[in-house]
Each structure stands twice: as structure tokens, then as C-alpha cells.
Coordinates of C-alpha atoms and ligand atoms in Angstrom, one line a residue:
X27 CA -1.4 31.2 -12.2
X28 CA 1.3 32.7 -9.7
X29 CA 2.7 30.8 -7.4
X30 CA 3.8 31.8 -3.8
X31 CA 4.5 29.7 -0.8
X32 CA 2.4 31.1 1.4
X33 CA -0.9 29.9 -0.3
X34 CA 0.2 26.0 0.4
X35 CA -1.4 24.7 3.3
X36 CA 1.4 21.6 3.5
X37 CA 4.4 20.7 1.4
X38 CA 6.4 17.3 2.2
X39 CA 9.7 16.6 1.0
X40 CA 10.7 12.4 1.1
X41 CA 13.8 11.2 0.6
X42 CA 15.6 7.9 1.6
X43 CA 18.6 6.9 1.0
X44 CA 18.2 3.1 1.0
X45 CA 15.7 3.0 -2.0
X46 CA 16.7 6.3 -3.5
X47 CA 13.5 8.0 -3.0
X48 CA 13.2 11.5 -3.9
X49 CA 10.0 13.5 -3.6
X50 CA 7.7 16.2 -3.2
X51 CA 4.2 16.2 -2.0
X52 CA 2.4 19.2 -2.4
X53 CA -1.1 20.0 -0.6
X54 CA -2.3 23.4 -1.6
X55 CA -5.6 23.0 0.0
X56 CA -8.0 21.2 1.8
X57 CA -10.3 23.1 2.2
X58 CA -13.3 21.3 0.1
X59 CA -12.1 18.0 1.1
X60 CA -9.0 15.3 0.7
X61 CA -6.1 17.1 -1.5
X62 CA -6.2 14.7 -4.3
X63 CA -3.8 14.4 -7.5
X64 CA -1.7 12.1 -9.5
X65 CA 1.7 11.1 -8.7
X66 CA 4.3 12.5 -11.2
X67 CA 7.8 10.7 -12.3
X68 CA 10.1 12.6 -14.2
X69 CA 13.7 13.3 -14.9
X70 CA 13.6 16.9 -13.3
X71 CA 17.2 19.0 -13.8
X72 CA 17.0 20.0 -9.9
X73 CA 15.2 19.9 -6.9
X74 CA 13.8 23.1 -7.5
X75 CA 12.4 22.7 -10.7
X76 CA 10.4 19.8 -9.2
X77 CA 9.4 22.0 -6.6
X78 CA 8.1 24.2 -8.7
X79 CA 6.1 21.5 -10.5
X80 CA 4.6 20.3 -7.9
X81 CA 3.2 23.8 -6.1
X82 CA 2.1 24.4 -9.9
X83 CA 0.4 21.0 -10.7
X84 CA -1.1 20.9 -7.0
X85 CA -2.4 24.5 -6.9
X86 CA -4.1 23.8 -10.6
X87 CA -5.8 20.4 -8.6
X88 CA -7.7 23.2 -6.2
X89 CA -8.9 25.0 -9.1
X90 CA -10.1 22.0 -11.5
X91 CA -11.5 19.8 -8.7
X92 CA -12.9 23.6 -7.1
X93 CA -14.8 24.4 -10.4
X94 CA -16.1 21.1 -11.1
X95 CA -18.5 21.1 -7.7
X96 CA -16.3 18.6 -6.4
X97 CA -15.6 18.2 -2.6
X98 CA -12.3 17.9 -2.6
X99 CA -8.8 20.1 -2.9
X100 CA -5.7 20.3 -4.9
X101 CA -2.6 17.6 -4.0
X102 CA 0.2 16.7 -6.5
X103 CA 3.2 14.9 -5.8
X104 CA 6.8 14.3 -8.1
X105 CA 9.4 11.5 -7.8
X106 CA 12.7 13.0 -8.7
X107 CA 14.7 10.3 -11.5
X108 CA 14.0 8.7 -14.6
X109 CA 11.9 5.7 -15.2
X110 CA 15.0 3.5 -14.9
X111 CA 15.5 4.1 -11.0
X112 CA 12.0 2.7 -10.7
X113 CA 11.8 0.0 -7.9
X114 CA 8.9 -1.8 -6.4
X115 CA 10.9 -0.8 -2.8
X116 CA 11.0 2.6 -3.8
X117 CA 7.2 2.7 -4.9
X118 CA 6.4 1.0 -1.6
X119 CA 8.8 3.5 0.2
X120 CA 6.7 6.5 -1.2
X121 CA 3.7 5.0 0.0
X122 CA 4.7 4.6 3.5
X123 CA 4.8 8.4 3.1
X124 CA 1.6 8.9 1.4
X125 CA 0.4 7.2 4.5
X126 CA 2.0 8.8 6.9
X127 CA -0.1 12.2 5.5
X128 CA -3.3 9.8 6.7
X129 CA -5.2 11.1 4.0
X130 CA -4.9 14.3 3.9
X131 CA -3.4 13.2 0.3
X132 CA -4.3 10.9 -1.8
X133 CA -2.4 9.7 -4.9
X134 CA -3.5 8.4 -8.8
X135 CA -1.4 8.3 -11.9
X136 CA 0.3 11.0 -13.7
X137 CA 3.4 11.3 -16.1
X138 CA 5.6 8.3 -15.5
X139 CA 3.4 6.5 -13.1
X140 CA 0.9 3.9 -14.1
X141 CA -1.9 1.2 -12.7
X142 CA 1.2 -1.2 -11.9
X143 CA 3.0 1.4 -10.3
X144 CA 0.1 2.5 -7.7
X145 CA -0.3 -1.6 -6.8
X146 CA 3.1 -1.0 -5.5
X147 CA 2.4 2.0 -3.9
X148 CA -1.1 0.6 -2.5
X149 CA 1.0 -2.2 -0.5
X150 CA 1.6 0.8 1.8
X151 CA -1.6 3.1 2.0
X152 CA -5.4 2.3 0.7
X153 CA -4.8 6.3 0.1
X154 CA -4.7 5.7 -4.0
X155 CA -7.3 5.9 -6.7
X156 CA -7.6 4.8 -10.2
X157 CA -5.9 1.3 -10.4
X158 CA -7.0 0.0 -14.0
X159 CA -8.6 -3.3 -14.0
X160 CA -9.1 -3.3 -10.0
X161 CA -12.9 -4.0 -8.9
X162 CA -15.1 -0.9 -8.5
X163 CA -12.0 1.4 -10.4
X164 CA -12.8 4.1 -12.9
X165 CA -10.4 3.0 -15.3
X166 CA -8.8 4.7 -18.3
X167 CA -9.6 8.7 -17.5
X168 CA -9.0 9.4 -21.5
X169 CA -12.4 8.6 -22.6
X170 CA -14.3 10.7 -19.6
X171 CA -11.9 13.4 -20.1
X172 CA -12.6 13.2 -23.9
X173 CA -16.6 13.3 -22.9
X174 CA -16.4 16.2 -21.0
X175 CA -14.5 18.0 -23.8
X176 CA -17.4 17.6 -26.1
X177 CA -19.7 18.9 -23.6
X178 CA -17.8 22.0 -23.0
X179 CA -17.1 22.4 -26.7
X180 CA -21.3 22.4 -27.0
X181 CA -21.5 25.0 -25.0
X182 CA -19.2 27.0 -26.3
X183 CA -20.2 26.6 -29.6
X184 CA -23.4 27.4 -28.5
X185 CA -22.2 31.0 -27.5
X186 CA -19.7 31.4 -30.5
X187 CA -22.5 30.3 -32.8
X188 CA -25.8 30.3 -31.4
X189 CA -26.6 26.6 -31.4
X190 CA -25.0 24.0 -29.6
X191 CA -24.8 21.6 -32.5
X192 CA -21.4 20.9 -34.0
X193 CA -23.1 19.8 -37.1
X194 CA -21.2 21.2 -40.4
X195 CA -18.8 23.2 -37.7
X196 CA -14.8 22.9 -38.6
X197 CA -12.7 21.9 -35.5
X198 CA -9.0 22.4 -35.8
X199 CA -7.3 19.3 -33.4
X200 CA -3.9 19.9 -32.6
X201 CA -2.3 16.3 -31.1
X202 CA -4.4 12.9 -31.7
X203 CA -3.7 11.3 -28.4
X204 CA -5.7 9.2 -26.5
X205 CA -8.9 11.7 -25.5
X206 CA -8.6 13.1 -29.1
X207 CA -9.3 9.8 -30.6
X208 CA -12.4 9.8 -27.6
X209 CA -13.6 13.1 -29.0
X210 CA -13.2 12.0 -32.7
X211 CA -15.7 9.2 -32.0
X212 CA -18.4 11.7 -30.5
X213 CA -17.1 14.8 -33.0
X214 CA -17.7 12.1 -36.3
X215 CA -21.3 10.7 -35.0
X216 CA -21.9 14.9 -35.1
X217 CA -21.5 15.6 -38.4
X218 CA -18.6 18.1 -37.5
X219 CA -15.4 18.2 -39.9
X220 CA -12.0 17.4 -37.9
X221 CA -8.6 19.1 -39.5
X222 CA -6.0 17.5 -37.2
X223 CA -2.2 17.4 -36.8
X224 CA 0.4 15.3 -34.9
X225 CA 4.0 15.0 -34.0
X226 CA 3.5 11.2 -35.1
X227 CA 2.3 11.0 -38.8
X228 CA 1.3 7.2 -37.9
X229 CA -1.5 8.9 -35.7
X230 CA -2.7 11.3 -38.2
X231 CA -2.7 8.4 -40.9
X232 CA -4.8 6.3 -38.6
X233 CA -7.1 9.6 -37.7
X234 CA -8.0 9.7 -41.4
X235 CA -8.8 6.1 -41.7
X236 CA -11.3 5.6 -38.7
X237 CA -12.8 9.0 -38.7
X238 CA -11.6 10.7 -42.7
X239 CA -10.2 14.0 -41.0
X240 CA -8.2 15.9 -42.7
X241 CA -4.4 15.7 -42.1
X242 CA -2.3 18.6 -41.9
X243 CA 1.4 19.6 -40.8
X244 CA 2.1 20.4 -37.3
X245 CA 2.6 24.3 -37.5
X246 CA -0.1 24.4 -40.5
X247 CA -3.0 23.7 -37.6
X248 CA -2.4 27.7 -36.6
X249 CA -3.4 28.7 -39.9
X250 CA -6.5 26.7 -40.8
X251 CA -9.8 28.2 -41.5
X252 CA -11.3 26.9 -39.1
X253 CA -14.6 27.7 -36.3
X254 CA -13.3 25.9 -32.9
X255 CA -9.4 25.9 -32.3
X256 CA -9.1 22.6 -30.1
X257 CA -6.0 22.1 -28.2
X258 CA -5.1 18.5 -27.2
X259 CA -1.3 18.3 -26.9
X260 CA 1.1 19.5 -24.9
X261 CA 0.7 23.7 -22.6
X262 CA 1.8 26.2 -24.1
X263 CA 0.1 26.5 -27.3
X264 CA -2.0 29.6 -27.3
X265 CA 0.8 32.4 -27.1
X266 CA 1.6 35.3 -28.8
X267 CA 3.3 34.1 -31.6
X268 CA 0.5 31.7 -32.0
X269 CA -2.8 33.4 -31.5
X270 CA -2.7 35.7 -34.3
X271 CA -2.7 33.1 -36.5
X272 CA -5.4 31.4 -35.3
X273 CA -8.9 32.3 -36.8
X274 CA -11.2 30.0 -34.9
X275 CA -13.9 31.9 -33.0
X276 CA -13.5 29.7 -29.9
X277 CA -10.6 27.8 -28.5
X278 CA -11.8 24.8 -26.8
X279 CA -9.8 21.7 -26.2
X280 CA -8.2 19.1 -23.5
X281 CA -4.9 20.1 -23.2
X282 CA -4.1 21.8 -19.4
X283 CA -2.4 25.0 -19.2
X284 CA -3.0 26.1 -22.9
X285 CA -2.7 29.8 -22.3
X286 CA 0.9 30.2 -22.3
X287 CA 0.7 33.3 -19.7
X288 CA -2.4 35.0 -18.0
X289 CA -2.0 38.2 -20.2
X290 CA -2.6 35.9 -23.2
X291 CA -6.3 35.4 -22.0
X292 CA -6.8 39.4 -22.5
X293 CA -5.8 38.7 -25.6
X294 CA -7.9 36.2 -26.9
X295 CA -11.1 38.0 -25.8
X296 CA -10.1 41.5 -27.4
X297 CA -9.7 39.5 -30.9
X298 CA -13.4 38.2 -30.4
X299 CA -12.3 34.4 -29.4
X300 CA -13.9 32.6 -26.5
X301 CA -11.7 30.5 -24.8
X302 CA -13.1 28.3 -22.6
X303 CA -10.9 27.2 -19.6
X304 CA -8.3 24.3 -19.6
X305 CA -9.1 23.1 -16.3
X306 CA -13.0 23.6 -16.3
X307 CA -13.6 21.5 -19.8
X308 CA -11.5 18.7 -19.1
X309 CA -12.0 17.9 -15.5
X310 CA -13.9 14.4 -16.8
X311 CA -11.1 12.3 -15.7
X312 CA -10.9 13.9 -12.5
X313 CA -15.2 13.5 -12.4
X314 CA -14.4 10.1 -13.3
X315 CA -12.2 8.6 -10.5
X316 CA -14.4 11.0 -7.9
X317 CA -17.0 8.1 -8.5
X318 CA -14.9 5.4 -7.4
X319 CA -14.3 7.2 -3.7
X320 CA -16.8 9.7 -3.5
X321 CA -20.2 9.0 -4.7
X322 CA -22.3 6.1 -2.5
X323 CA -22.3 3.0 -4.0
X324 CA -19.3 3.0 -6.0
X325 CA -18.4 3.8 -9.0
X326 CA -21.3 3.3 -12.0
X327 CA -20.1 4.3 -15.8
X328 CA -23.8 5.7 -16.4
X329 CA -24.0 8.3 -13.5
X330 CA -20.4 9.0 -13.8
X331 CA -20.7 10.2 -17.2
X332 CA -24.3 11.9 -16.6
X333 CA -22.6 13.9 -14.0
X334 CA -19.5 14.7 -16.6
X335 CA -22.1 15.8 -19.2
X336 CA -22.1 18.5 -16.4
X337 CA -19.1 20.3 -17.7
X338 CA -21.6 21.9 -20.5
X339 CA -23.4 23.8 -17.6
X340 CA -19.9 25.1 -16.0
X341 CA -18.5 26.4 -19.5
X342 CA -21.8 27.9 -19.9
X343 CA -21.7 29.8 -16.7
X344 CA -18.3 30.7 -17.4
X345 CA -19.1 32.3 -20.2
X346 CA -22.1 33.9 -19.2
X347 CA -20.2 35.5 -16.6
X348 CA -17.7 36.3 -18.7
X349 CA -19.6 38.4 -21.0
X350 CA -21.6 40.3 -18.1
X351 CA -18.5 41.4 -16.4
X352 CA -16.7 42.0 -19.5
X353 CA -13.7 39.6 -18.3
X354 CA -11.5 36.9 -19.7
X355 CA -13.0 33.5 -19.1
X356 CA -9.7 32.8 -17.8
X357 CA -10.0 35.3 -15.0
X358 CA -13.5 34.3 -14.3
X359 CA -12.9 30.6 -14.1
X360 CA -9.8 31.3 -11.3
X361 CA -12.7 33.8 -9.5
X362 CA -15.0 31.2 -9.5
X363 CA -13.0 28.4 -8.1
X364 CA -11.4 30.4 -5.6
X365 CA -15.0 31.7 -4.4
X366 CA -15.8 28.3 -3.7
X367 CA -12.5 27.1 -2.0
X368 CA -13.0 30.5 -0.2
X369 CA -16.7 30.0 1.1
X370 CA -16.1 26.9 2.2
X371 CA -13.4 27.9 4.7
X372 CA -15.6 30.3 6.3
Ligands
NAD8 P1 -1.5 11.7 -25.3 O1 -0.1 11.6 -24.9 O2 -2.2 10.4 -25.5 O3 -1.7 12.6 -26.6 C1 -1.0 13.7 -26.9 C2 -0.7 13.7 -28.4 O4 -0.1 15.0 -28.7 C3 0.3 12.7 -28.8 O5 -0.2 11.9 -29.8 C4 1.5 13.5 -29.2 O6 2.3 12.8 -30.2 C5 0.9 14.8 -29.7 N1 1.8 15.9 -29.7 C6 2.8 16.3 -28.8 N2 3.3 17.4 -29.1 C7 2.6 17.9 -30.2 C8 2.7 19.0 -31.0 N3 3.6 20.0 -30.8 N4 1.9 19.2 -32.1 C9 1.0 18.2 -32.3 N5 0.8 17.1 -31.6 C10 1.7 16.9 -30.6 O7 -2.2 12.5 -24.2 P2 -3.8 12.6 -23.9 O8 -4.0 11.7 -22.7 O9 -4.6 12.5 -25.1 O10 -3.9 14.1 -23.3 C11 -3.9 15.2 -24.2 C12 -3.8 16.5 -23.4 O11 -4.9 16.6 -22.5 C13 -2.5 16.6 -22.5 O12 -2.2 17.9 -22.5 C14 -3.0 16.2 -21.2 O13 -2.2 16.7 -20.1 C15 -4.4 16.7 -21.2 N6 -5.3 16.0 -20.3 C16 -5.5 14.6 -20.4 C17 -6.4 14.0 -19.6 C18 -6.6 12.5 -19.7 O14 -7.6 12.0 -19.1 N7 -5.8 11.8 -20.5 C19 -7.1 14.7 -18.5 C20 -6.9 16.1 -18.4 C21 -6.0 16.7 -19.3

């Protein structure tokens, strides 16, 4: 995804001396509604490179909330400093700014920030979604984003193998976080066999005990035999050192940016792989916390995850598309988002 400043409609810069506040808020677009994303805190090694984070992270919000039917655009925003420089003044001070952008943003958690964090920030601006705990709140995203995972994985199971059964199918996990123990829970009740790997060997131990996968090391996962490559740790992952080692027929997973650049998504369809995209199969979070704000009556677990069952349907148009135009999923996803963002500014 290329970057250039030109295709941002807004970019904010905070600072204040008094609490210490550095940040960036980024709205790339607005154009199918409120620029929504989470708020990001990290220890970035200049000013730039959180720049460059945020025009990322907020162009990808366009594209994820853009593909999923959902009426709004892409926001992100970063907080320059570690955890340590974290103050409730500071928290409040950044939302006095979130409020100033009267809702053309509107915050959640990301990296760093959490459910206490956004209270603070909430004292300033109703602008914030996805408080844990908090009456009519979607909650923990991990478990929607872990449903609509499975649902994409269907569907593209059901184009690499001509059934949309998982039943019998190897899946090769790479990270047992929190939406890959979601996914184990609806992977198991399938029949499918889980070979999984993790940084933390305490996570893999405890993947074997509630759901018997099989454990591996963390660079054996490239070379399992294995039907559906699943990606649930960090970007990065599919690259060109990786991908010929991988002998899945489809690459299907939760982690974001897995492609590590767009020429990488040429190469996964010339070997035969379908990939289907980062942002389109694990949207569920973002489907998730769109039913607390956006969908009358509030938010209900039932519809929300009806409508995240969804994400089978996208993949499968995807792919579909994909195959009649001869293209990289990857390329076809990006078209189709930006069709969208592009009819509805017309
Ligand atoms: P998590 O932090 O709970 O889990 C990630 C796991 O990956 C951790 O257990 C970590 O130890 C492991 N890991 C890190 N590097 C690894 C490596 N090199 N090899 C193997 N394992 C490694 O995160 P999560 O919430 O489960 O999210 C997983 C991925 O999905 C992330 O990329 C995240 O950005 C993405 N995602 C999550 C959500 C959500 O709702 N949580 C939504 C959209 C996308």
C-alpha cells in the first residue's frame, strides 16, 4: 500500500507541553462516513516514523472498514512515548483534541491503549468506542475477529478445495494469541487438525492441552505439510524468503499486513496459493464495535456476529473476481475498496 500525502483528507499534529502530549491524528477519508480507528501508544524512534504509522494504519482503516460494507472511513491516531509517560492529564489532554475534530474522528484501542485508557480519554469527547465492561459496549474484539477468520477461512477453503468444510483439513497457525485461541475453539468443534507455533512455548503447551494441536518450532511452521497457511502473529510473514517454503494451497489468517510487499501477492498466485486478504478476513472486530454506534438499537452479540458471518461472502467475491480477471486477491481487494470509497464521493 503506497503512501502519499496527497490522498489524506486531514492530518493533526497535538502536542502540549504541560502534559507532554505528542500525537498524530490521521484522517484518510471520510468519505463513507466518521474516520474511525484505534488510538496507538508506542515508543516511536522519531516523529517521522510515527508519522508514517499513522498515514499507514489510517489509510488500511479506509480499506478494511471500505470492504466490509461499512459506512464509515479510515482514522488512526499515535501517542509518541512509552507506556511510562502515561498520565490520566495527558489521556484527557488528547481527548480535548479528539473533540476538537467534532467527530470527524473517532478513537478505540490499539497497541498500548486500553478500556482504562479510553475512560480517560472519554472525560473529554463521547467520540470513543469500545470501552470493555461499559453498558451497550462490544467488548473484547478478539473473539469477533477470530469469528470472521473462520468464515473467510470457509470460503476459501471452499475455492482451494471445493467444499467449505474444514473437516480432516491441516491448518498451519503461526502465533496462539488471543483470536487464535477464538479460532481454535471453532477450528476443534470442525474436525480440522491445528499444527501451531509461538514465540511463548507456555502458549503452545496450553494449545495442546485445550485443543491437542500439534506443537512445532517457530521457523518449522514454513515447512509443514500443511492445506491452509494461517497467519496470526505479527506483518511481515509472507515474503520471499518465506513463501517458498510454504506448501499450503491457501494462506488465510488474522494477522494485518501479512504480505510483506505488494509484489509478494503476484507471487503467491503464480505458485497456485490463494491468499485471501488481511484486511477483508479479519475485519470482525472492526464489524464488532460498528454495532455499538452504528446499527439501531445498540449493540446485540447475535446480529453482530450474523453480520460478521458476512466475511465468508466478501472472501468469496474476492476470489471470484480474482480468478475472472486473472489478478492477485490482493490487488482486487484494494480495487474493490477503493471502488466503494470512490462511488460514494460522487
Ligand atoms: P496477540 O498478541 O494476543 O497474539 C499474537 C501472538 O503471536 C502472541 O502469542 C505472540 O507471542 C505470538 N508471536 C509473536 N511473534 C511471533 C512469531 N514470530 N512467531 C510465532 N508467534 C509469534 O494478538 P491477537 O490479538 O491474537 O492478534 C493476532 C494478529 O491479528 C495481530 O497481527 C493483530 O494485529 C491481528 N488482528 C487482531 C485483531 C483483534 O481483534 N485482536 C483484529 C484484527 C487484526
Amino acid at each position: 500500500m503506497s503512501l502519499s500525502v496527497r490522498d489524506f483528507e486531514q492530518v493533526t499534529f497535538c502536542n502540549d507541553e504541560k502534559t507532554g502530549l505528542q500525537a498524530i491524528i490521521a484522517v484518510h477519508s471520510t468519505a463513507l462516513g466518521p474516520a474511525v480507528g484505534g488510538c496507538r501508544m508506542w515508543d516511536y524512534a522519531s516523529s517521522e516514523e510515527a508519522l508514517t504509522d499513522a498515514l499507514r494504519l489510517s489509510k488500511g482503516m479506509t480499506y478494511k472498514a471500505s470492504i466490509s460494507g461499512l459506512n464509515w472511513g479510515g482514522g488512526k491516531s499515535v501517542i509518541v512515548g512509552p507506556a511510562s509517560k502515561k498520565t490520566p492529564e495527558l489521556l484527557a489532554k488528547f481527548g480535548e483534541f479528539v473533540n476538537r475534530l467534532g467527530g470527524v474522528y473517532v478513537t478505540a484501542k490499539d497497541v498500548g491503549i486500553g478500556s482504562p485508557d479510553l475512560k480517560q480519554i472519554k472525560t473529554k469527547t463521547p467520540h470513543v468506542l469500545g470501552i470493555d465492561g461499559e453498558a451497550k459496549s462490544s467488548g473484547d474484539p478478539s473473539p469477533a475477529t477470530a469469528w470472521g477468520v473462520y468464515q473467510g477461512m470457509k470460503a476459501t477453503a471452499k475455492h482451494a478445495f471445493g467444499t467449505d468444510s474444514l473437516k480432516g483439513l491441516t491448518i498451519a497457525m503461526q502465533g496462539l494469541g488471543a483470536v487464535s485461541f477464538g479460532m481454535l475453539e471453532h477450528l476443534a468443534k470442525e474436525g480440522a487438525k491445528v499444527i501451531g507455533t509461538d514465540i511463548d512455548p507456555a502458549k503452545i503447551e496450553k494449545a495442546k492441552k485445550q485443543y491437542g494441536i500439534t506443537g512445532v518450532g517457530v521457523e518449522e511452521i514454513y515447512d509443514q505439510t500443511c492445506d491452509i497457511f494461517s497467519p496470526c502473529a505479527l506483518g511481515s510473514s509472507v515474503n520471499v524468503v518465506t513463501l517458498p517454503r510454504i506448501k499450503a494451497k491457501a494462506i488465510a489468517g488474522a494477522a494485518n499486513n501479512q504480505l510483506a510487499t505488494d509484489e509478494i501477492g503476484l507471487e503467491v498466485m503464480k505458485r497456485g496459493i490463494l491468499y485471501a486478504p488481511d484486511y477483508a478476513i479479519n475485519a470482525g472486530g472492526l464489524m464488532n464495535i460498528y454495532h455499538e454506534s452504528m446499527v439501531d438499537g445498540g449493540y446485540n452479540h447475535d446480529r453482530a456476529f450474523s453480520h460478521i458471518a458476512k466475511i465468508a461472502q466478501t472472501i468469496d467475491q474476492i476470489l471470484t473476481r480474482a480468478k475472472a480477471e486473472n489478478l492477485p486477491s490482493s490487488v482486487v481487494a484494494d480495487r474493490m475498496a477503493e471502488e466503494r470509497v470512490k462511488n460514494a464521493r460522487r
